PDB file of C-alpha atoms and ligand atoms in Angstrom:
ATOM      1  CA  MET A   1      82.642 159.182  69.947  1.00  0.00           C
ATOM      2  CA  SER A   2      80.643 157.001  72.059  1.00  0.00           C
ATOM      3  CA  GLU A   3      78.636 159.877  73.400  1.00  0.00           C
ATOM      4  CA  MET A   4      77.638 160.944  69.973  1.00  0.00           C
ATOM      5  CA  TRP A   5      76.510 157.599  69.119  1.00  0.00           C
ATOM      6  CA  ASN A   6      74.693 156.923  72.488  1.00  0.00           C
ATOM      7  CA  SER A   7      72.624 160.125  71.727  1.00  0.00           C
ATOM      8  CA  VAL A   8      71.249 158.424  68.422  1.00  0.00           C
ATOM      9  CA  ALA A   9      70.588 155.191  70.259  1.00  0.00           C
ATOM     10  CA  PRO A  10      66.772 155.676  70.573  1.00  0.00           C
ATOM     11  CA  GLY A  11      66.542 156.612  66.832  1.00  0.00           C
ATOM     12  CA  TRP A  12      68.369 153.433  65.885  1.00  0.00           C
ATOM     13  CA  GLU A  13      66.231 151.328  68.081  1.00  0.00           C
ATOM     14  CA  ALA A  14      63.203 152.756  66.648  1.00  0.00           C
ATOM     15  CA  ASN A  15      64.436 152.073  63.181  1.00  0.00           C
ATOM     16  CA  ALA A  16      66.589 148.969  63.725  1.00  0.00           C
ATOM     17  CA  GLN A  17      63.873 146.623  61.755  1.00  0.00           C
ATOM     18  CA  PHE A  18      63.851 149.040  58.890  1.00  0.00           C
ATOM     19  CA  VAL A  19      67.708 149.235  58.617  1.00  0.00           C
ATOM     20  CA  ASP A  20      67.811 145.410  58.874  1.00  0.00           C
ATOM     21  CA  ASP A  21      65.137 144.928  56.033  1.00  0.00           C
ATOM     22  CA  GLN A  22      66.823 147.551  53.858  1.00  0.00           C
ATOM     23  CA  LEU A  23      70.296 145.890  54.138  1.00  0.00           C
ATOM     24  CA  ALA A  24      69.105 142.254  54.389  1.00  0.00           C
ATOM     25  CA  LEU A  25      70.468 141.273  51.076  1.00  0.00           C
ATOM     26  CA  ALA A  26      73.534 142.895  51.551  1.00  0.00           C
ATOM     27  CA  THR A  27      73.932 141.546  55.143  1.00  0.00           C
ATOM     28  CA  GLU A  28      73.610 137.840  53.634  1.00  0.00           C
ATOM     29  CA  THR A  29      76.594 138.814  51.064  1.00  0.00           C
ATOM     30  CA  LEU A  30      78.488 139.955  54.332  1.00  0.00           C
ATOM     31  CA  LEU A  31      77.905 136.663  56.030  1.00  0.00           C
ATOM     32  CA  ASP A  32      78.685 134.665  52.964  1.00  0.00           C
ATOM     33  CA  ALA A  33      82.110 136.857  52.504  1.00  0.00           C
ATOM     34  CA  ALA A  34      82.876 135.872  56.384  1.00  0.00           C
ATOM     35  CA  GLY A  35      82.090 132.314  55.602  1.00  0.00           C
ATOM     36  CA  ILE A  36      79.743 132.059  58.492  1.00  0.00           C
ATOM     37  CA  GLY A  37      78.389 128.509  59.277  1.00  0.00           C
ATOM     38  CA  GLU A  38      77.149 125.925  61.882  1.00  0.00           C
ATOM     39  CA  GLY A  39      78.976 126.027  65.010  1.00  0.00           C
ATOM     40  CA  ASP A  40      81.080 129.434  64.439  1.00  0.00           C
ATOM     41  CA  ALA A  41      82.063 131.810  67.092  1.00  0.00           C
ATOM     42  CA  VAL A  42      81.250 135.197  65.680  1.00  0.00           C
ATOM     43  CA  LEU A  43      82.166 138.829  66.685  1.00  0.00           C
ATOM     44  CA  ASP A  44      79.976 141.682  65.451  1.00  0.00           C
ATOM     45  CA  LEU A  45      82.055 144.917  65.880  1.00  0.00           C
ATOM     46  CA  ALA A  46      80.523 148.305  65.961  1.00  0.00           C
ATOM     47  CA  ALA A  47      77.339 146.205  65.956  1.00  0.00           C
ATOM     48  CA  GLY A  48      74.787 149.058  66.951  1.00  0.00           C
ATOM     49  CA  PRO A  49      71.360 147.248  67.416  1.00  0.00           C
ATOM     50  CA  GLY A  50      72.926 144.322  66.565  1.00  0.00           C
ATOM     51  CA  GLY A  51      70.955 143.627  63.050  1.00  0.00           C
ATOM     52  CA  ALA A  52      74.175 141.992  61.240  1.00  0.00           C
ATOM     53  CA  GLY A  53      75.004 139.693  64.110  1.00  0.00           C
ATOM     54  CA  LEU A  54      71.603 138.529  64.600  1.00  0.00           C
ATOM     55  CA  ALA A  55      71.480 137.371  60.983  1.00  0.00           C
ATOM     56  CA  ALA A  56      74.733 135.673  61.724  1.00  0.00           C
ATOM     57  CA  ALA A  57      73.036 133.848  64.880  1.00  0.00           C
ATOM     58  CA  GLU A  58      70.437 132.277  62.410  1.00  0.00           C
ATOM     59  CA  ARG A  59      73.495 130.513  60.531  1.00  0.00           C
ATOM     60  CA  VAL A  60      75.535 129.403  63.456  1.00  0.00           C
ATOM     61  CA  GLY A  61      72.970 126.808  64.880  1.00  0.00           C
ATOM     62  CA  PRO A  62      72.846 125.544  68.411  1.00  0.00           C
ATOM     63  CA  ASN A  63      76.408 125.323  68.879  1.00  0.00           C
ATOM     64  CA  GLY A  64      77.539 128.405  67.605  1.00  0.00           C
ATOM     65  CA  THR A  65      77.933 131.782  69.537  1.00  0.00           C
ATOM     66  CA  VAL A  66      77.747 135.545  68.630  1.00  0.00           C
ATOM     67  CA  VAL A  67      79.031 138.399  70.462  1.00  0.00           C
ATOM     68  CA  LEU A  68      77.482 141.828  69.563  1.00  0.00           C
ATOM     69  CA  SER A  69      80.011 144.700  70.507  1.00  0.00           C
ATOM     70  CA  ASP A  70      79.803 148.632  70.230  1.00  0.00           C
ATOM     71  CA  VAL A  71      81.710 151.217  71.924  1.00  0.00           C
ATOM     72  CA  ALA A  72      78.322 152.996  72.722  1.00  0.00           C
ATOM     73  CA  ALA A  73      76.918 151.281  75.924  1.00  0.00           C
ATOM     74  CA  GLU A  74      73.361 152.636  74.913  1.00  0.00           C
ATOM     75  CA  MET A  75      73.606 150.869  71.341  1.00  0.00           C
ATOM     76  CA  VAL A  76      74.729 147.654  73.097  1.00  0.00           C
ATOM     77  CA  ALA A  77      71.644 148.139  75.395  1.00  0.00           C
ATOM     78  CA  VAL A  78      69.404 148.183  72.531  1.00  0.00           C
ATOM     79  CA  ALA A  79      71.088 145.068  71.070  1.00  0.00           C
ATOM     80  CA  ALA A  80      70.476 143.273  74.323  1.00  0.00           C
ATOM     81  CA  ARG A  81      66.882 144.109  74.374  1.00  0.00           C
ATOM     82  CA  ARG A  82      66.728 142.612  70.860  1.00  0.00           C
ATOM     83  CA  THR A  83      68.439 139.510  71.865  1.00  0.00           C
ATOM     84  CA  SER A  84      67.313 138.735  75.583  1.00  0.00           C
ATOM     85  CA  ALA A  85      65.779 135.354  74.670  1.00  0.00           C
ATOM     86  CA  ASP A  86      68.733 133.899  72.585  1.00  0.00           C
ATOM     87  CA  GLN A  87      71.213 132.087  74.873  1.00  0.00           C
ATOM     88  CA  ARG A  88      73.882 131.937  72.121  1.00  0.00           C
ATOM     89  CA  VAL A  89      73.885 135.686  71.674  1.00  0.00           C
ATOM     90  CA  SER A  90      75.738 137.815  74.136  1.00  0.00           C
ATOM     91  CA  THR A  91      76.759 141.574  74.133  1.00  0.00           C
ATOM     92  CA  ALA A  92      79.772 143.781  75.038  1.00  0.00           C
ATOM     93  CA  VAL A  93      80.765 147.212  75.197  1.00  0.00           C
ATOM     94  CA  PHE A  94      84.324 148.156  73.863  1.00  0.00           C
ATOM     95  CA  ASP A  95      85.842 149.932  71.072  1.00  0.00           C
ATOM     96  CA  GLN A  96      86.772 148.140  67.848  1.00  0.00           C
ATOM     97  CA  SER A  97      90.358 149.248  68.220  1.00  0.00           C
ATOM     98  CA  GLU A  98      90.750 147.702  71.725  1.00  0.00           C
ATOM     99  CA  ILE A  99      88.631 144.445  71.523  1.00  0.00           C
ATOM    100  CA  ALA A 100      88.187 143.035  74.963  1.00  0.00           C
ATOM    101  CA  ALA A 101      88.761 139.453  73.918  1.00  0.00           C
ATOM    102  CA  ASP A 102      91.746 136.738  73.944  1.00  0.00           C
ATOM    103  CA  ASP A 103      93.929 136.211  70.713  1.00  0.00           C
ATOM    104  CA  GLY A 104      92.395 133.601  68.406  1.00  0.00           C
ATOM    105  CA  ASN A 105      89.102 133.704  70.064  1.00  0.00           C
ATOM    106  CA  PHE A 106      86.670 133.851  67.087  1.00  0.00           C
ATOM    107  CA  ASP A 107      85.963 131.980  63.708  1.00  0.00           C
ATOM    108  CA  ALA A 108      84.610 135.100  62.040  1.00  0.00           C
ATOM    109  CA  VAL A 109      84.668 138.875  62.613  1.00  0.00           C
ATOM    110  CA  ILE A 110      82.008 141.099  61.044  1.00  0.00           C
ATOM    111  CA  SER A 111      81.260 144.813  60.921  1.00  0.00           C
ATOM    112  CA  ARG A 112      78.262 146.332  59.200  1.00  0.00           C
ATOM    113  CA  HIS A 113      78.872 150.182  58.706  1.00  0.00           C
ATOM    114  CA  GLY A 114      81.447 150.324  61.412  1.00  0.00           C
ATOM    115  CA  LEU A 115      85.041 150.533  60.201  1.00  0.00           C
ATOM    116  CA  MET A 116      84.811 154.085  58.498  1.00  0.00           C
ATOM    117  CA  PHE A 117      84.298 155.804  61.857  1.00  0.00           C
ATOM    118  CA  VAL A 118      87.496 154.619  63.648  1.00  0.00           C
ATOM    119  CA  GLU A 119      90.540 156.845  63.550  1.00  0.00           C
ATOM    120  CA  ASP A 120      92.869 154.215  62.252  1.00  0.00           C
ATOM    121  CA  PRO A 121      91.101 151.607  60.305  1.00  0.00           C
ATOM    122  CA  VAL A 122      94.379 149.728  59.637  1.00  0.00           C
ATOM    123  CA  ALA A 123      95.081 149.376  63.316  1.00  0.00           C
ATOM    124  CA  ALA A 124      91.369 148.253  63.741  1.00  0.00           C
ATOM    125  CA  VAL A 125      91.847 145.584  61.227  1.00  0.00           C
ATOM    126  CA  ARG A 126      94.910 144.416  62.928  1.00  0.00           C
ATOM    127  CA  GLU A 127      93.243 144.167  66.173  1.00  0.00           C
ATOM    128  CA  ALA A 128      90.421 142.252  64.620  1.00  0.00           C
ATOM    129  CA  ALA A 129      92.845 139.952  63.121  1.00  0.00           C
ATOM    130  CA  ARG A 130      94.459 139.391  66.462  1.00  0.00           C
ATOM    131  CA  VAL A 131      91.139 137.834  67.933  1.00  0.00           C
ATOM    132  CA  LEU A 132      90.683 135.633  64.858  1.00  0.00           C
ATOM    133  CA  ARG A 133      91.924 132.217  64.879  1.00  0.00           C
ATOM    134  CA  PRO A 134      94.573 131.223  62.233  1.00  0.00           C
ATOM    135  CA  GLY A 135      92.545 131.003  59.005  1.00  0.00           C
ATOM    136  CA  GLY A 136      89.550 133.094  60.532  1.00  0.00           C
ATOM    137  CA  ARG A 137      87.596 135.245  58.429  1.00  0.00           C
ATOM    138  CA  TYR A 138      86.932 138.913  58.601  1.00  0.00           C
ATOM    139  CA  ALA A 139      84.371 140.649  56.432  1.00  0.00           C
ATOM    140  CA  VAL A 140      83.193 144.428  56.501  1.00  0.00           C
ATOM    141  CA  MET A 141      80.358 146.435  54.971  1.00  0.00           C
ATOM    142  CA  THR A 142      80.946 150.452  54.296  1.00  0.00           C
ATOM    143  CA  TRP A 143      79.083 152.795  52.257  1.00  0.00           C
ATOM    144  CA  GLY A 144      79.890 153.260  48.615  1.00  0.00           C
ATOM    145  CA  PRO A 145      80.577 156.565  47.016  1.00  0.00           C
ATOM    146  CA  ARG A 146      78.484 159.740  48.020  1.00  0.00           C
ATOM    147  CA  GLU A 147      77.039 160.158  44.669  1.00  0.00           C
ATOM    148  CA  GLN A 148      75.811 156.452  44.639  1.00  0.00           C
ATOM    149  CA  ASN A 149      74.207 157.012  48.053  1.00  0.00           C
ATOM    150  CA  PRO A 150      72.109 160.294  47.521  1.00  0.00           C
ATOM    151  CA  TRP A 151      69.621 159.245  50.286  1.00  0.00           C
ATOM    152  CA  LEU A 152      72.505 160.234  52.795  1.00  0.00           C
ATOM    153  CA  GLY A 153      74.763 162.230  50.513  1.00  0.00           C
ATOM    154  CA  LEU A 154      72.228 165.013  49.822  1.00  0.00           C
ATOM    155  CA  VAL A 155      71.313 165.688  53.549  1.00  0.00           C
ATOM    156  CA  LEU A 156      75.016 165.973  54.165  1.00  0.00           C
ATOM    157  CA  ASP A 157      75.342 168.233  51.020  1.00  0.00           C
ATOM    158  CA  ALA A 158      72.372 170.359  52.387  1.00  0.00           C
ATOM    159  CA  VAL A 159      74.338 171.046  55.702  1.00  0.00           C
ATOM    160  CA  GLY A 160      77.478 171.743  53.887  1.00  0.00           C
ATOM    161  CA  GLU A 161      75.757 174.110  51.547  1.00  0.00           C
ATOM    162  CA  GLN A 162      74.203 176.111  54.253  1.00  0.00           C
ATOM    163  CA  PHE A 163      77.681 176.949  55.855  1.00  0.00           C
ATOM    164  CA  GLY A 164      79.756 177.053  52.838  1.00  0.00           C
ATOM    165  CA  VAL A 165      82.057 174.240  53.953  1.00  0.00           C
ATOM    166  CA  PRO A 166      82.249 170.305  53.528  1.00  0.00           C
ATOM    167  CA  PHE A 167      80.069 168.407  55.857  1.00  0.00           C
ATOM    168  CA  PRO A 168      81.294 166.310  57.604  1.00  0.00           C
ATOM    169  CA  PRO A 169      84.617 168.363  57.748  1.00  0.00           C
ATOM    170  CA  PRO A 170      87.568 166.561  55.932  1.00  0.00           C
ATOM    171  CA  ASN A 171      89.209 165.736  59.267  1.00  0.00           C
ATOM    172  CA  VAL A 172      86.366 164.087  60.504  1.00  0.00           C
ATOM    173  CA  ARG A 173      85.656 160.127  59.753  1.00  0.00           C
ATOM    174  CA  GLY A 174      82.493 159.996  58.196  1.00  0.00           C
ATOM    175  CA  PRO A 175      80.066 157.675  56.569  1.00  0.00           C
ATOM    176  CA  PHE A 176      81.958 157.633  53.263  1.00  0.00           C
ATOM    177  CA  SER A 177      85.537 157.647  54.601  1.00  0.00           C
ATOM    178  CA  LEU A 178      85.945 154.019  53.170  1.00  0.00           C
ATOM    179  CA  ASP A 179      83.951 154.398  49.967  1.00  0.00           C
ATOM    180  CA  ASP A 180      86.589 153.129  47.622  1.00  0.00           C
ATOM    181  CA  ALA A 181      87.468 149.552  46.657  1.00  0.00           C
ATOM    182  CA  ALA A 182      91.189 150.120  46.311  1.00  0.00           C
ATOM    183  CA  LEU A 183      91.442 152.149  49.651  1.00  0.00           C
ATOM    184  CA  LEU A 184      89.371 149.137  51.435  1.00  0.00           C
ATOM    185  CA  THR A 185      91.801 146.450  50.053  1.00  0.00           C
ATOM    186  CA  SER A 186      94.662 148.287  51.144  1.00  0.00           C
ATOM    187  CA  VAL A 187      93.249 148.754  54.489  1.00  0.00           C
ATOM    188  CA  LEU A 188      92.590 145.028  54.921  1.00  0.00           C
ATOM    189  CA  GLN A 189      95.761 143.959  53.607  1.00  0.00           C
ATOM    190  CA  ASP A 190      97.931 146.148  55.651  1.00  0.00           C
ATOM    191  CA  GLY A 191      95.990 145.159  58.572  1.00  0.00           C
ATOM    192  CA  GLY A 192      97.495 141.578  58.081  1.00  0.00           C
ATOM    193  CA  LEU A 193      94.689 139.835  55.877  1.00  0.00           C
ATOM    194  CA  ALA A 194      95.159 137.588  52.820  1.00  0.00           C
ATOM    195  CA  GLY A 195      93.125 136.803  50.040  1.00  0.00           C
ATOM    196  CA  VAL A 196      91.433 140.258  50.274  1.00  0.00           C
ATOM    197  CA  GLN A 197      88.215 140.662  48.118  1.00  0.00           C
ATOM    198  CA  VAL A 198      85.856 143.568  47.525  1.00  0.00           C
ATOM    199  CA  GLN A 199      82.450 143.477  45.980  1.00  0.00           C
ATOM    200  CA  THR A 200      79.748 146.192  45.462  1.00  0.00           C
ATOM    201  CA  ILE A 201      76.045 145.496  46.108  1.00  0.00           C
ATOM    202  CA  ALA A 202      73.146 147.718  45.415  1.00  0.00           C
ATOM    203  CA  THR A 203      71.148 148.725  48.504  1.00  0.00           C
ATOM    204  CA  PRO A 204      68.115 150.905  47.336  1.00  0.00           C
ATOM    205  CA  MET A 205      66.707 152.975  50.008  1.00  0.00           C
ATOM    206  CA  HIS A 206      62.930 153.356  50.264  1.00  0.00           C
ATOM    207  CA  ALA A 207      60.794 155.749  52.352  1.00  0.00           C
ATOM    208  CA  PRO A 208      57.070 156.417  52.655  1.00  0.00           C
ATOM    209  CA  SER A 209      57.377 160.034  51.571  1.00  0.00           C
ATOM    210  CA  LEU A 210      60.013 162.609  50.958  1.00  0.00           C
ATOM    211  CA  GLN A 211      59.302 163.989  54.656  1.00  0.00           C
ATOM    212  CA  ALA A 212      59.694 160.908  56.136  1.00  0.00           C
ATOM    213  CA  TRP A 213      63.167 160.277  54.701  1.00  0.00           C
ATOM    214  CA  TRP A 214      64.056 163.725  55.911  1.00  0.00           C
ATOM    215  CA  GLU A 215      63.102 163.051  59.271  1.00  0.00           C
ATOM    216  CA  ARG A 216      64.412 159.733  59.621  1.00  0.00           C
ATOM    217  CA  VAL A 217      68.143 160.204  58.373  1.00  0.00           C
ATOM    218  CA  PRO A 218      69.274 162.779  60.954  1.00  0.00           C
ATOM    219  CA  LYS A 219      68.102 160.120  63.619  1.00  0.00           C
ATOM    220  CA  LEU A 220      70.515 157.508  62.436  1.00  0.00           C
ATOM    221  CA  ALA A 221      73.468 159.633  61.251  1.00  0.00           C
ATOM    222  CA  GLY A 222      75.321 160.482  64.525  1.00  0.00           C
ATOM    223  CA  PRO A 223      77.331 163.421  63.396  1.00  0.00           C
ATOM    224  CA  LEU A 224      74.505 164.775  61.564  1.00  0.00           C
ATOM    225  CA  ALA A 225      72.235 164.414  64.653  1.00  0.00           C
ATOM    226  CA  ILE A 226      74.456 166.357  66.632  1.00  0.00           C
ATOM    227  CA  ALA A 227      75.197 168.923  64.178  1.00  0.00           C
ATOM    228  CA  LEU A 228      71.375 169.771  63.495  1.00  0.00           C
ATOM    229  CA  ALA A 229      70.659 169.560  67.210  1.00  0.00           C
ATOM    230  CA  GLY A 230      72.848 172.480  67.920  1.00  0.00           C
ATOM    231  CA  MET A 231      71.507 174.792  65.200  1.00  0.00           C
ATOM    232  CA  GLU A 232      68.850 177.485  65.361  1.00  0.00           C
ATOM    233  CA  PRO A 233      65.109 176.306  64.132  1.00  0.00           C
ATOM    234  CA  ASP A 234      65.477 178.764  61.233  1.00  0.00           C
ATOM    235  CA  VAL A 235      68.636 177.338  60.085  1.00  0.00           C
ATOM    236  CA  ARG A 236      67.400 173.722  60.387  1.00  0.00           C
ATOM    237  CA  GLU A 237      64.394 174.585  58.524  1.00  0.00           C
ATOM    238  CA  ALA A 238      66.573 175.999  55.718  1.00  0.00           C
ATOM    239  CA  ILE A 239      68.693 173.028  55.433  1.00  0.00           C
ATOM    240  CA  ALA A 240      65.265 170.761  55.485  1.00  0.00           C
ATOM    241  CA  GLN A 241      64.186 172.835  52.413  1.00  0.00           C
ATOM    242  CA  ARG A 242      67.543 172.271  50.749  1.00  0.00           C
ATOM    243  CA  ALA A 243      67.503 168.622  51.391  1.00  0.00           C
ATOM    244  CA  LEU A 244      63.824 168.094  50.446  1.00  0.00           C
ATOM    245  CA  SER A 245      64.330 169.950  47.170  1.00  0.00           C
ATOM    246  CA  ALA A 246      67.265 167.877  46.135  1.00  0.00           C
ATOM    247  CA  GLY A 247      65.625 164.844  47.394  1.00  0.00           C
ATOM    248  CA  ALA A 248      62.759 165.458  45.132  1.00  0.00           C
ATOM    249  CA  SER A 249      64.972 165.442  42.105  1.00  0.00           C
ATOM    250  CA  ALA A 250      67.048 162.393  43.043  1.00  0.00           C
ATOM    251  CA  SER A 251      64.190 159.933  43.967  1.00  0.00           C
ATOM    252  CA  ARG A 252      61.607 158.304  42.043  1.00  0.00           C
ATOM    253  CA  SER A 253      58.308 157.120  43.078  1.00  0.00           C
ATOM    254  CA  ALA A 254      57.771 153.058  43.591  1.00  0.00           C
ATOM    255  CA  GLY A 255      54.145 152.284  44.292  1.00  0.00           C
ATOM    256  CA  ASP A 256      53.386 153.979  47.431  1.00  0.00           C
ATOM    257  CA  GLN A 257      57.182 154.777  48.276  1.00  0.00           C
ATOM    258  CA  ILE A 258      59.786 156.915  47.074  1.00  0.00           C
ATOM    259  CA  LEU A 259      62.970 155.299  46.272  1.00  0.00           C
ATOM    260  CA  PHE A 260      66.776 156.329  46.134  1.00  0.00           C
ATOM    261  CA  VAL A 261      69.678 154.305  44.736  1.00  0.00           C
ATOM    262  CA  GLY A 262      72.190 153.039  47.069  1.00  0.00           C
ATOM    263  CA  SER A 263      75.316 151.158  47.231  1.00  0.00           C
ATOM    264  CA  VAL A 264      77.687 149.538  49.662  1.00  0.00           C
ATOM    265  CA  LEU A 265      81.127 147.753  49.424  1.00  0.00           C
ATOM    266  CA  ILE A 266      81.751 144.508  51.091  1.00  0.00           C
ATOM    267  CA  ALA A 267      85.461 143.701  52.028  1.00  0.00           C
ATOM    268  CA  SER A 268      86.691 140.294  53.201  1.00  0.00           C
ATOM    269  CA  GLY A 269      89.897 138.692  53.972  1.00  0.00           C
ATOM    270  CA  GLN A 270      91.246 135.986  56.219  1.00  0.00           C
ATOM    271  CA  THR A 271      94.127 135.745  58.852  1.00  0.00           C
ATOM    272  CA  PRO A 272      97.093 133.502  57.781  1.00  0.00           C
ATOM    273  CA  GLN A 273      97.090 129.783  58.368  1.00  0.00           C
ATOM    274  CA  HIS A 274      99.835 128.315  60.577  1.00  0.00           C
TER     275      HIS A 274
HETATM  276  C1  SAM B   1      76.246 153.342  61.440  1.00  0.00           C
HETATM  277  S1  SAM B   1      76.044 152.612  62.858  1.00  0.00           S
HETATM  278  C2  SAM B   1      75.943 150.845  62.377  1.00  0.00           C
HETATM  279  C3  SAM B   1      75.423 150.065  63.371  1.00  0.00           C
HETATM  280  C4  SAM B   1      75.134 148.478  62.996  1.00  0.00           C
HETATM  281  N1  SAM B   1      76.480 147.758  62.749  1.00  0.00           N
HETATM  282  C5  SAM B   1      74.124 148.339  61.825  1.00  0.00           C
HETATM  283  O1  SAM B   1      74.446 148.092  60.816  1.00  0.00           O
HETATM  284  O2  SAM B   1      73.031 148.382  62.161  1.00  0.00           O
HETATM  285  C6  SAM B   1      77.802 152.778  63.392  1.00  0.00           C
HETATM  286  C7  SAM B   1      77.865 152.174  64.709  1.00  0.00           C
HETATM  287  O3  SAM B   1      79.342 152.089  65.264  1.00  0.00           O
HETATM  288  C8  SAM B   1      79.668 152.191  66.478  1.00  0.00           C
HETATM  289  N2  SAM B   1      81.112 152.639  66.556  1.00  0.00           N
HETATM  290  C9  SAM B   1      81.531 153.978  65.970  1.00  0.00           C
HETATM  291  N3  SAM B   1      82.938 154.012  66.444  1.00  0.00           N
HETATM  292  C10 SAM B   1      83.122 152.803  67.001  1.00  0.00           C
HETATM  293  C11 SAM B   1      84.415 152.375  67.539  1.00  0.00           C
HETATM  294  N4  SAM B   1      85.440 152.946  67.495  1.00  0.00           N
HETATM  295  N5  SAM B   1      84.306 151.094  68.083  1.00  0.00           N
HETATM  296  C12 SAM B   1      83.059 150.591  68.210  1.00  0.00           C
HETATM  297  N6  SAM B   1      81.982 150.963  67.803  1.00  0.00           N
HETATM  298  C13 SAM B   1      82.130 152.104  66.915  1.00  0.00           C
HETATM  299  C14 SAM B   1      78.632 153.312  66.850  1.00  0.00           C
HETATM  300  O4  SAM B   1      78.245 153.432  68.267  1.00  0.00           O
HETATM  301  C15 SAM B   1      77.239 152.801  65.997  1.00  0.00           C
HETATM  302  O5  SAM B   1      76.544 152.014  66.894  1.00  0.00           O
END
């Protein structure tokens, strides 16, 4: 798992600002859901280049702290480069299923597009709850349903159609594995959180052109990048043509850009007070 994400860390570094801009409004909603304010100690899990945690650092002020953590050391290195001047922000390499922190260490735990990749999300939520203080807040963002995110779904469909099997395979935790509000609610509740709420936020996805969209998505989507890298050039080209053709139908032009619809879920809850 970490090797796969390490391999796409350069693509994430190159596109970090794009991802942060595209998710800026949804990220503010995530931070609201986590109740992040002045002086808080915040943990960002599966932080990648750290965009959500860096947005949290804007809120915690001079007395707060933020830890950007990820299982992939290369991703953490990217996050560290983006934060080097900020004393309040530190980085750490660990799996969200086994957090290297004491019980009750944080006021808030957040994760933007990280929980859906873990084998046992309920256990991961329970582990996050362990490092929260009593009454601490947890909030995660996951992608909404595939059909509401054609900018990614179409590329995965193009791979699947090429081989006549679903991609990613049903037994692999992919970007849409927590795309349902009822499922997310039960994951957080079974992980020990109270007051669980889920909201849907529109996250339209723009690109300078269809070609730019096609070239960017595989640089960010870990499982997709690995699959495409292992294919013969003519197979990759056939997939590109399928994706470009489907993308032309699913996008619309907006000024000098093209625009796809997009949607995320934001789920939050808190640890019991005692
Ligand atoms: C889609 S990226 C999101 C990155 C970042 N949170 C953002 O929104 O910009 C998913 C991230 O999850 C990390 N990841 C995947 N499985 C993980 C795990 N079990 N524990 C911690 N991080 C994990 C990957 O290394 C990758 O950085």
